[in-house]
Amino acid sequence: MKLMNDRSRHAQLIMDSLRRIVQELRRSTSRCEQITGLTGAQVFVLRQIQSKNGLSLNELAALTFTHQSTMSEVICRLERKGLVLRSKSRDDARRLEIHLSAKGETVLASGYLTAQENLTRAIASLPHETVIHLAEGLDQLIRMADLSDQRPVLFFDDDRSGSPPGERPK
């Protein structure tokens, strides 16, 4: 009986933790859209570019813990909005570098800190063993819940163009 109570308690702890994370991501992106007109994910990417201007697409994907194809889509949207610029590297003409535009710098002047930034900082400060166990446990959860075929994209980055959370793009 005690084993089942422990299991139920831990299951509730897991679900409550996931709920808190999703709620904060939703709240954060909604607030971010009000302040900047962009999703939290887009501001998160802009902030990473600001921290290391001149990154390649692959470097930016690694820095944001996302796939290159996902990052490519986000950068295209940010480029269309005039927030980032791509240019050939001075050192290697084959390399494209991503830079913030003046408009991108203006967006970041709000100083808004996204939930993604808080989460990545928290993960980076966890003990190495904890990160390994958490990663393996979440991976197993995803596989057992039949979510492995879901493409991982940046949190709430569906480019709603200012639509309130839950509404379809216009």
XYZ file of N, CA and C in Angstrom:
510
model
N 0.821 -1.201 0.000
C 0.000 0.000 0.000
C 0.864 1.264 0.000
N 1.923 1.267 0.823
C 2.814 2.415 0.887
C 3.462 2.673 -0.470
N 3.853 1.590 -1.166
C 4.471 1.735 -2.477
C 3.527 2.445 -3.440
N 2.258 2.076 -3.416
C 1.282 2.709 -4.294
C 1.078 4.167 -3.911
N 1.045 4.473 -2.609
C 0.892 5.861 -2.178
C 2.083 6.704 -2.626
N 3.313 6.141 -2.498
C 4.505 6.841 -2.968
C 4.431 7.064 -4.474
N 4.002 6.020 -5.188
C 3.910 6.118 -6.647
C 2.884 7.187 -7.039
N 1.732 7.201 -6.384
C 0.705 8.204 -6.670
C 1.197 9.602 -6.333
N 1.873 9.733 -5.217
C 2.397 11.030 -4.803
C 3.431 11.543 -5.818
N 4.302 10.645 -6.272
C 5.304 11.042 -7.252
C 4.676 11.352 -8.614
N 3.659 10.584 -8.993
C 2.959 10.857 -10.245
C 2.302 12.231 -10.190
N 1.698 12.552 -9.059
C 1.084 13.871 -8.913
C 2.155 14.971 -8.950
N 3.284 14.726 -8.317
C 4.381 15.695 -8.341
C 4.859 15.951 -9.777
N 4.974 14.882 -10.554
C 5.384 15.020 -11.959
C 4.351 15.831 -12.735
N 3.095 15.456 -12.615
C 2.043 16.161 -13.352
C 1.948 17.624 -12.911
N 2.038 17.886 -11.609
C 1.991 19.269 -11.129
C 3.184 20.071 -11.645
N 4.337 19.445 -11.708
C 5.526 20.127 -12.235
C 5.344 20.469 -13.702
N 4.848 19.512 -14.484
C 4.592 19.771 -15.900
C 3.551 20.875 -16.069
N 2.506 20.849 -15.234
C 1.478 21.892 -15.301
C 2.069 23.263 -15.012
N 2.906 23.342 -13.978
C 3.522 24.634 -13.628
C 4.387 25.160 -14.784
N 5.142 24.281 -15.395
C 5.997 24.689 -16.507
C 5.152 25.189 -17.670
N 4.134 24.429 -18.060
C 3.280 24.828 -19.188
C 2.537 26.124 -18.863
N 2.029 26.249 -17.632
C 1.332 27.476 -17.245
C 2.258 28.685 -17.318
N 3.485 28.536 -16.845
C 4.429 29.653 -16.884
C 4.824 29.990 -18.319
N 5.009 28.985 -19.140
C 5.331 29.246 -20.549
C 4.181 29.986 -21.238
N 2.970 29.566 -20.961
C 1.794 30.220 -21.559
C 1.670 31.664 -21.047
N 1.791 31.845 -19.735
C 1.694 33.178 -19.146
C 2.806 34.083 -19.684
N 4.003 33.537 -19.726
C 5.163 34.300 -20.173
C 5.030 34.728 -21.630
N 4.593 33.817 -22.492
C 4.494 34.191 -23.907
C 3.363 35.188 -24.122
N 2.283 35.071 -23.356
C 1.188 36.029 -23.469
C 1.665 37.422 -23.050
N 2.375 37.485 -21.948
C 2.927 38.763 -21.461
C 3.952 39.310 -22.457
N 4.766 38.433 -22.976
C 5.784 38.836 -23.948
C 5.139 39.422 -25.200
N 4.049 38.810 -25.664
C 3.340 39.320 -26.834
C 2.764 40.700 -26.565
N 2.273 40.914 -25.338
C 1.733 42.228 -24.981
C 2.833 43.289 -24.982
N 4.004 42.934 -24.480
C 5.102 43.894 -24.344
C 5.837 44.117 -25.656
N 6.118 43.030 -26.389
C 6.997 43.127 -27.564
C 6.313 42.887 -28.901
N 5.142 42.254 -28.879
C 4.481 41.874 -30.126
C 5.015 40.576 -30.700
N 5.907 39.911 -29.966
C 6.503 38.652 -30.411
C 6.218 37.559 -29.392
N 6.342 36.305 -29.832
C 6.188 35.197 -28.893
C 7.404 35.150 -27.973
N 7.239 34.494 -26.836
C 8.359 34.305 -25.922
C 9.502 33.570 -26.591
N 9.172 32.603 -27.434
C 10.207 31.839 -28.138
C 11.016 32.746 -29.065
N 10.338 33.655 -29.748
C 11.041 34.554 -30.656
C 11.964 35.502 -29.892
N 11.495 36.015 -28.764
C 12.337 36.888 -27.945
C 13.505 36.092 -27.364
N 13.251 34.856 -26.972
C 14.318 33.983 -26.477
C 15.411 33.832 -27.535
N 15.026 33.601 -28.774
C 15.998 33.452 -29.862
C 16.741 34.765 -30.095
N 16.017 35.874 -30.105
C 16.675 37.174 -30.275
C 17.710 37.416 -29.175
N 17.354 37.048 -27.947
C 18.278 37.252 -26.827
C 19.542 36.400 -27.004
N 19.389 35.192 -27.536
C 20.559 34.341 -27.768
C 21.449 34.946 -28.848
N 20.829 35.513 -29.881
C 21.596 36.168 -30.939
C 22.335 37.370 -30.357
N 21.656 38.119 -29.512
C 22.275 39.288 -28.888
C 23.487 38.891 -28.040
N 23.378 37.748 -27.366
C 24.468 37.329 -26.475
C 25.720 36.926 -27.248
N 25.538 36.443 -28.472
C 26.669 35.999 -29.297
C 26.389 36.331 -30.748
N 26.388 37.613 -31.054
C 26.085 38.067 -32.401
C 27.010 37.402 -33.418
N 26.455 37.020 -34.563
C 27.254 36.401 -35.607
C 27.246 34.884 -35.564
N 26.276 34.313 -34.878
C 26.154 32.858 -34.814
C 25.676 32.297 -36.147
N 26.059 31.070 -36.422
C 25.490 30.357 -37.562
C 24.159 29.762 -37.116
N 23.377 29.307 -38.070
C 22.098 28.680 -37.750
C 22.302 27.461 -36.849
N 23.288 26.630 -37.151
C 23.554 25.443 -36.336
C 23.987 25.808 -34.926
N 24.812 26.833 -34.803
C 25.248 27.275 -33.474
C 24.075 27.799 -32.659
N 23.195 28.537 -33.323
C 22.016 29.071 -32.647
C 21.075 27.946 -32.223
N 20.907 26.947 -33.066
C 20.074 25.795 -32.714
C 20.645 25.095 -31.479
N 21.948 24.922 -31.440
C 22.584 24.273 -30.289
C 22.418 25.120 -29.030
N 22.557 26.409 -29.152
C 22.452 27.310 -28.010
C 21.037 27.336 -27.430
N 20.042 27.138 -28.282
C 18.643 27.158 -27.841
C 18.083 25.756 -27.615
N 18.928 24.747 -27.770
C 18.528 23.347 -27.563
C 17.378 22.944 -28.481
N 17.450 23.351 -29.748
C 16.424 22.990 -30.723
C 17.080 22.402 -31.962
N 16.254 21.866 -32.836
C 16.739 21.302 -34.082
C 17.010 22.422 -35.086
N 17.938 22.176 -35.992
C 18.315 23.156 -36.997
C 17.123 23.555 -37.857
N 16.275 22.599 -38.219
C 15.128 22.916 -39.082
C 14.135 23.839 -38.372
N 13.929 23.626 -37.093
C 13.060 24.501 -36.308
C 13.644 25.900 -36.254
N 14.944 25.977 -35.985
C 15.592 27.281 -35.889
C 15.538 28.012 -37.223
N 15.672 27.295 -38.309
C 15.609 27.901 -39.632
C 14.262 28.592 -39.845
N 13.177 27.943 -39.449
C 11.840 28.520 -39.590
C 11.694 29.779 -38.741
N 12.188 29.729 -37.517
C 12.086 30.882 -36.617
C 12.893 32.050 -37.183
N 14.094 31.780 -37.649
C 14.945 32.842 -38.201
C 14.307 33.453 -39.445
N 13.692 32.636 -40.278
C 12.996 33.175 -41.459
C 11.891 34.141 -41.043
N 11.118 33.769 -40.026
C 10.050 34.657 -39.546
C 10.631 35.948 -38.965
N 11.692 35.824 -38.188
C 12.314 37.007 -37.594
C 12.927 37.899 -38.665
N 13.471 37.290 -39.698
C 14.050 38.048 -40.802
C 12.958 38.803 -41.566
N 11.820 38.135 -41.823
C 10.702 38.794 -42.511
C 10.173 39.983 -41.714
N 10.270 39.904 -40.387
C 9.814 40.999 -39.523
C 10.876 42.081 -39.365
N 12.032 41.878 -39.993
C 13.091 42.876 -39.936
C 13.858 42.903 -38.624
N 13.823 41.810 -37.876
C 14.461 41.767 -36.561
C 15.863 41.183 -36.580
N 16.169 40.394 -37.611
C 17.510 39.820 -37.760
C 17.970 39.985 -39.199
N 19.276 39.917 -39.354
C 19.898 39.993 -40.673
C 20.837 38.810 -40.823
N 20.910 38.281 -42.035
C 21.883 37.224 -42.324
C 22.934 37.810 -43.257
N 24.180 37.462 -42.982
C 25.254 37.946 -43.848
C 26.358 36.903 -43.916
N 27.136 36.981 -44.993
C 28.274 36.071 -45.129
C 29.358 36.479 -44.149
N 30.008 35.498 -43.594
C 31.107 35.734 -42.664
C 32.271 36.385 -43.382
N 32.961 37.270 -42.709
C 34.169 37.888 -43.286
C 35.287 36.863 -43.412
N 35.282 35.892 -42.481
C 36.349 34.884 -42.445
C 36.105 33.704 -43.373
N 34.825 33.388 -43.635
C 34.482 32.207 -44.427
C 33.210 32.510 -45.213
N 33.331 32.742 -46.498
C 32.196 33.136 -47.340
C 31.111 32.061 -47.398
N 31.444 30.828 -47.021
C 30.437 29.753 -47.026
C 29.536 29.823 -45.793
N 29.967 30.540 -44.799
C 29.251 30.601 -43.518
C 28.317 31.809 -43.488
N 27.048 31.553 -43.163
C 26.086 32.638 -42.971
C 25.990 32.930 -41.477
N 26.080 34.190 -41.142
C 25.978 34.610 -39.748
C 24.671 35.359 -39.534
N 24.151 35.235 -38.333
C 22.889 35.880 -37.981
C 23.196 36.998 -36.993
N 22.654 38.188 -37.297
C 22.865 39.371 -36.465
C 21.521 40.011 -36.152
N 21.459 40.705 -35.038
C 20.276 41.492 -34.726
C 20.271 42.747 -35.586
N 19.095 43.145 -36.020
C 18.949 44.431 -36.688
C 18.714 45.484 -35.601
N 18.689 46.732 -35.995
C 18.384 47.807 -35.037
C 16.987 47.597 -34.448
N 16.069 47.129 -35.287
C 14.702 46.856 -34.816
C 14.709 45.716 -33.788
N 15.531 44.693 -34.013
C 15.664 43.596 -33.045
C 16.225 44.074 -31.723
N 17.213 44.962 -31.774
C 17.786 45.546 -30.554
C 16.727 46.326 -29.783
N 15.883 47.059 -30.507
C 14.822 47.838 -29.877
C 13.843 46.928 -29.139
N 13.488 45.804 -29.754
C 12.577 44.859 -29.107
C 13.168 44.362 -27.785
N 14.461 44.071 -27.788
C 15.101 43.546 -26.583
C 15.325 44.608 -25.511
N 15.212 45.867 -25.884
C 15.393 46.949 -24.917
C 14.323 46.919 -23.826
N 13.226 46.216 -24.083
C 12.174 46.091 -23.061
C 12.692 45.365 -21.826
N 13.730 44.536 -22.021
C 14.317 43.805 -20.902
C 13.501 42.612 -20.447
N 12.456 42.273 -21.189
C 11.591 41.160 -20.771
C 12.375 39.851 -20.761
N 12.318 39.150 -19.641
C 12.991 37.861 -19.482
C 11.953 36.758 -19.681
N 12.158 35.895 -20.659
C 11.175 34.859 -20.989
C 11.290 33.642 -20.074
N 10.225 32.873 -20.030
C 10.231 31.627 -19.268
C 11.273 30.664 -19.824
N 11.475 30.679 -21.139
C 12.488 29.816 -21.746
C 13.868 30.133 -21.183
N 14.155 31.413 -21.029
C 15.453 31.811 -20.475
C 15.593 31.320 -19.036
N 14.534 31.485 -18.251
C 14.568 31.012 -16.864
C 14.759 29.498 -16.796
N 14.059 28.767 -17.654
C 14.179 27.305 -17.652
C 15.565 26.847 -18.082
N 16.116 27.442 -19.131
C 17.445 27.010 -19.581
C 18.513 27.346 -18.547
N 18.372 28.473 -17.878
C 19.321 28.813 -16.801
C 19.195 27.829 -15.640
N 17.960 27.472 -15.300
C 17.755 26.522 -14.209
C 18.336 25.154 -14.559
N 18.105 24.701 -15.781
C 18.651 23.411 -16.215
C 20.173 23.449 -16.174
N 20.755 24.544 -16.633
C 22.217 24.667 -16.647
C 22.808 24.648 -15.245
N 22.030 25.051 -14.250
C 22.559 25.086 -12.888
C 22.266 23.812 -12.084
N 21.503 22.893 -12.669
C 21.257 21.617 -11.992
C 22.532 20.779 -11.960
N 22.684 19.937 -10.944
C 23.824 19.010 -10.940
C 23.767 18.099 -12.176
N 24.929 17.742 -12.692
C 25.042 16.938 -13.907
C 24.212 15.649 -13.808
N 24.306 14.953 -12.686
C 23.543 13.703 -12.494
C 22.042 13.941 -12.595
N 21.574 15.047 -12.050
C 20.150 15.369 -12.099
C 19.713 15.605 -13.533
N 20.536 16.316 -14.299
C 20.220 16.575 -15.710
C 20.108 15.261 -16.473
N 21.039 14.354 -16.231
C 21.011 13.048 -16.905
C 19.732 12.288 -16.550
N 19.405 12.210 -15.266
C 18.204 11.474 -14.840
C 16.927 12.129 -15.374
N 16.891 13.442 -15.331
C 15.721 14.157 -15.833
C 15.561 13.930 -17.337
N 16.643 14.050 -18.080
C 16.593 13.843 -19.536
C 16.153 12.424 -19.876
N 16.733 11.445 -19.202
C 16.374 10.048 -19.478
C 14.930 9.762 -19.077
N 14.502 10.294 -17.943
C 13.131 10.078 -17.489
C 12.107 10.717 -18.415
N 12.371 11.954 -18.838
C 11.450 12.619 -19.762
C 11.418 11.920 -21.117
N 12.576 11.465 -21.574
C 12.627 10.736 -22.842
C 11.790 9.459 -22.755
N 11.907 8.754 -21.656
C 11.116 7.540 -21.470
C 9.624 7.872 -21.396
N 9.265 8.940 -20.700
C 7.872 9.369 -20.610
C 7.316 9.681 -22.001
N 8.076 10.400 -22.805
C 7.650 10.750 -24.162
C 7.417 9.490 -24.995
N 8.347 8.555 -24.908
C 8.191 7.310 -25.683
C 6.970 6.528 -25.214
N 6.770 6.398 -23.915
C 5.659 5.608 -23.391
C 4.303 6.274 -23.642
N 4.300 7.594 -23.772
C 3.061 8.324 -24.059
C 2.823 8.464 -25.561
N 3.630 7.758 -26.364
C 3.512 7.802 -27.830
C 3.627 9.215 -28.389
N 4.573 9.983 -27.868
C 4.777 11.348 -28.341
C 6.088 11.507 -29.098
N 6.784 10.410 -29.338
C 8.089 10.478 -30.001
C 8.021 11.027 -31.411
N 6.873 10.873 -32.068
C 6.768 11.353 -33.444
C 6.417 12.843 -33.504
N 6.150 13.457 -32.354
C 5.876 14.889 -32.317
C 7.164 15.656 -32.566
N 7.130 16.572 -33.504
C 8.305 17.389 -33.806
C 8.500 18.417 -32.696
N 9.657 18.416 -32.044
C 9.863 19.401 -30.970
C 10.152 20.784 -31.540
N 9.282 21.716 -31.259
C 9.463 23.095 -31.707
C 9.611 23.977 -30.467
N 10.000 25.215 -30.679
C 10.117 26.137 -29.558
C 8.756 26.330 -28.907
N 8.754 26.520 -27.608
C 7.513 26.666 -26.852
C 6.649 27.795 -27.380
N 5.397 27.481 -27.700
C 4.382 28.453 -28.089
C 4.847 29.375 -29.210
N 5.641 28.843 -30.129
C 6.079 29.650 -31.266
C 5.320 29.226 -32.504
N 4.050 29.558 -32.527
C 3.240 29.220 -33.697
C 2.962 30.460 -34.532
N 3.677 31.559 -34.235
C 3.575 32.801 -34.996
C 2.130 33.253 -35.159
N 1.477 33.411 -34.025
C 0.074 33.828 -34.045
C -0.089 35.286 -34.424
N 1.017 36.003 -34.564
C 0.993 37.424 -34.925
C 0.111 38.230 -33.985
N 0.277 37.985 -32.705
C -0.432 38.780 -31.712
C -1.768 38.217 -31.288
N -2.216 37.092 -31.840
C -3.481 36.511 -31.416
C -3.350 36.048 -29.978
N -4.399 36.215 -29.165
C -4.345 35.740 -27.790
C -4.093 34.227 -27.749
N -3.502 33.735 -26.668
C -3.253 32.289 -26.556
C -4.532 31.496 -26.798
N -4.418 30.454 -27.561
C -5.566 29.588 -27.834
C -6.303 29.941 -29.105
N -6.091 31.146 -29.631
C -6.764 31.515 -30.867
C -5.940 31.096 -32.069
N -6.602 30.840 -33.162
C -5.939 30.458 -34.410
C -5.326 31.680 -35.057
N -4.258 31.499 -35.853
C -3.678 32.642 -36.563
C -4.689 33.257 -37.514
N -4.546 34.565 -37.728
C -5.479 35.265 -38.636
C -5.000 35.228 -40.048
